[in-house]
Amino acid sequence: MTAPILALRGVSKSYGAARALVDVDLQVHAHEVVAVIGDNGAGKSTLVGALTGALVPDEGEVLVDGSPVTLSDPSVARGLGIAAVFQDLALCANLDVVENLYLGHEAQRGLLLDEVTMEKHAWELLNQLAARVPSVRVPVAALSGGQRQAVAIARSLLGEPRVIVLDEPTAALGLRQTAEFLTLVERLRERGHGVLLTSHSLADVQAVADRIVVLRLGRTNGEFDAAKTSYEELLAAVTGIQR
Amino acid sequence: MTGVDTATGLSAATWQRLRTGDLGVLPVAVVLVLIGLVFQALNPHFLSADNLVNLTQQSAATGVIALGVVLTLHVGQIDLSVGAVSGLAAAVVAVGSVQLGWPLWLAVLAALAVGVLVGSIYAALHTRLAVPSFVFTLAGLLVITGLQMRVLGPTGSVNLPFEWWLVRFCQTAFLAPATSWVIVALVVAGYAAGRVTDRVRRERAGLPVAPLWQVVARVVALAAGLSLVVAYLGTNRGVGAVFALFVGLVALTDLMLRRTRWGRSVRAVGGDAEAARKAGVPVRRVFVSAFVACSTLAALGGVLAVGRLAAANQGSGAGDTNLTAIAAAVIGGTSLFGGRGSAWSALVGILVVQSISTGLTLLNLDQSARLVVTGLVLAVAVTIDALQRRAREA
């Protein structure tokens, strides 16, 4: 197998006395959906932070294409082809859809913003995702949870990233929106992206993931091939119950 | 959403936009016109060209300070020391040029540098130590007022000669009629060209476009509005140079806020700083730019004030300057909660405050009435701001 696009080696992170991650290893390859599952407080969000530059681990290495990197900032991670969709979606509610999509990397025409190009591309992108947004010029505050998620995912695709990291993408979605989202993840894999998503919904994860990594109390508690693992095995690994 | 409320004549959509504050400075502009009509009814001198020229000239210095306040409010912060900074800048200009014998331009640059320095200190306190801005700017208010007294020395007052360019610029310089009309023509032509180019590009890109009559109507309205102002003020002394400078700064700031990457970062940081940081916005630099711009504009306001009074004293920038500038920004419709507002709110807001002040003076009411009325208007503006925020979140 080729070298992973993105990997963690021996990563630890503490918040004061609380150890959020302890000696975690992880790999994400191209054309692969990796799911990280775990109960609340297992360290999933911290893991996502370490992968996307939102926080810097206390120990261990982040590797991109096999070389160690320091992701000091989300923009550094994005520069290396790692895009993030955070659990809180990280959208500015007072800005409209186009403004949010391009925030931090706006298209310019001379010194001024190129609104026409941005708006056109925004429609194309949202249509690709089959996202139903009433207008790209309404503030995000006026959109539903599913629509906001579509905007956040569309934003992560803008820089044609190699890896997309999704933190709890289905937590705020209804049943139909979740189904649409899972189809979308498959589309991302077909396009050749590596996808890492965290969840505590085992059913969602089994439907879409190739490989499942279980986190428990900050430590890796097993890595499973999604096709060959039963729901009960996963549940046992997540909860730590011995069978 | 297309139902029309027969009592008010407003469509439901317009009412919704009014309720959430999405109509921008338009409602306040309507209020400004109403204030003008009320005072005109009470005193026929109020809308005379002479009075309006005075009103515009008096608005400029504090208006420039209010423009800076608009920027700090945009990033969700506040600077309570803008009046003190303007007073210190005034003192630096007067003492530097008159008592120390510096060239006037150097004294003005020194005053602006003071503004840059103060803003940088505030920005460092906020971005490095995360101290709330209302606390350290309140501390700054005291420190800077003390420095102002120290700079002015024991006499406490320094006069500038009337023939100096700064005094002439702020008191007696008016745009020649031809210059005013050329500027109006250029602004209207530039606006029309921008609108048409935008429309053509949107059409080519297959995006929805506003009907052509709307574009034409906007251009005609702008041309008519500007012409009316220039023609009417022209029957008296015309458009003051210092007022033209103020409006120019407002227009420039508006363009930067709406159409540049910097402006978008400012609104994003004011809306949700953490989300902006995750999106890759250089949040720290945005805060620095807002605080520095605010203090520097406050210093510029102080420079213009010293020119207008031809003097700097311990009262420069003290008393109500601070609160007038902040009140003007809020009354003009810039939200105290960050991320919403417009550069134009500095212009409309200061005109509202100044109109009330001038109107009450014309009615032979003293400062006490002025403070009470301005305070009540500010209270109404803040209440509306809070209600609009609730309506947006609902």
CSV table of C-alpha atoms in Angstrom, one decimal, chain A residues 53-54 73-75 78 86 88 90-95 99 103-109 111-120 123 139 141 155, chain B residues 22 197-198 201-202 204-208 255 258-261 264-265 267-281 338-340 392:
chain,number,residue,atom,x,y,z
A,53,GLY,CA,-4.1,22.6,12.9
A,54,ALA,CA,-6.7,23.9,15.3
A,73,ASP,CA,-2.7,27.0,12.1
A,74,PRO,CA,-5.7,25.8,10.1
A,75,SER,CA,-4.4,27.7,7.1
A,78,ARG,CA,-5.2,23.7,4.3
A,86,PHE,CA,-15.9,21.3,12.4
A,88,ASP,CA,-19.8,23.7,15.2
A,90,ALA,CA,-17.4,27.3,12.1
A,91,LEU,CA,-19.6,29.5,9.9
A,92,CYS,CA,-20.1,33.2,10.6
A,93,ALA,CA,-23.9,33.6,11.0
A,94,ASN,CA,-23.8,37.3,10.0
A,95,LEU,CA,-22.2,36.6,6.6
A,99,GLU,CA,-19.0,35.2,2.0
A,103,LEU,CA,-13.9,33.5,3.9
A,104,GLY,CA,-10.1,33.7,4.3
A,105,HIS,CA,-9.4,33.0,0.6
A,106,GLU,CA,-11.6,35.4,-1.4
A,107,ALA,CA,-11.3,35.8,-5.1
A,108,GLN,CA,-10.1,39.2,-6.1
A,109,ARG,CA,-10.2,41.4,-9.1
A,111,LEU,CA,-7.8,45.3,-5.1
A,112,LEU,CA,-11.5,44.6,-4.8
A,113,LEU,CA,-13.4,41.3,-4.3
A,114,ASP,CA,-14.6,39.4,-7.3
A,115,GLU,CA,-18.2,38.7,-6.1
A,116,VAL,CA,-19.4,37.5,-9.5
A,117,THR,CA,-16.8,34.7,-9.8
A,118,MET,CA,-17.4,33.7,-6.2
A,119,GLU,CA,-21.1,33.6,-6.5
A,120,LYS,CA,-21.0,31.6,-9.8
A,123,TRP,CA,-23.8,27.8,-7.1
A,139,PRO,CA,-27.1,35.3,5.9
A,141,ALA,CA,-28.3,32.6,10.2
A,155,ARG,CA,-16.4,25.2,1.7
B,22,ASP,CA,-31.1,44.4,7.2
B,197,THR,CA,-20.1,46.5,-15.3
B,198,ASP,CA,-21.3,44.4,-12.4
B,201,ARG,CA,-20.6,40.4,-15.7
B,202,ARG,CA,-23.4,38.8,-13.7
B,204,ARG,CA,-22.5,36.7,-18.6
B,205,ALA,CA,-22.0,34.4,-15.7
B,206,GLY,CA,-25.6,33.4,-15.8
B,207,LEU,CA,-26.4,34.9,-12.4
B,208,PRO,CA,-29.7,36.7,-11.6
B,255,LEU,CA,-15.7,50.5,0.0
B,258,ARG,CA,-17.8,45.9,1.7
B,259,ARG,CA,-15.5,45.1,-1.2
B,260,THR,CA,-12.1,44.2,0.1
B,261,ARG,CA,-10.7,41.1,1.8
B,264,ARG,CA,-14.8,40.9,4.9
B,265,SER,CA,-12.4,39.7,7.7
B,267,ARG,CA,-17.2,41.6,9.6
B,268,ALA,CA,-16.3,37.9,10.0
B,269,VAL,CA,-14.3,38.5,13.2
B,270,GLY,CA,-17.1,40.7,14.6
B,271,GLY,CA,-19.7,38.0,13.8
B,272,ASP,CA,-17.8,35.0,15.2
B,273,ALA,CA,-14.0,35.4,15.8
B,274,GLU,CA,-13.5,31.7,16.5
B,275,ALA,CA,-15.2,30.7,13.2
B,276,ALA,CA,-13.2,33.3,11.4
B,277,ARG,CA,-10.0,31.9,12.9
B,278,LYS,CA,-10.9,28.4,11.8
B,279,ALA,CA,-11.6,29.7,8.3
B,280,GLY,CA,-8.1,31.0,8.1
B,281,VAL,CA,-8.7,34.7,8.7
B,338,GLY,CA,-20.3,43.3,16.4
B,339,GLY,CA,-20.2,42.2,12.7
B,340,ARG,CA,-23.1,44.5,11.6
B,392,ARG,CA,-32.4,37.9,13.8
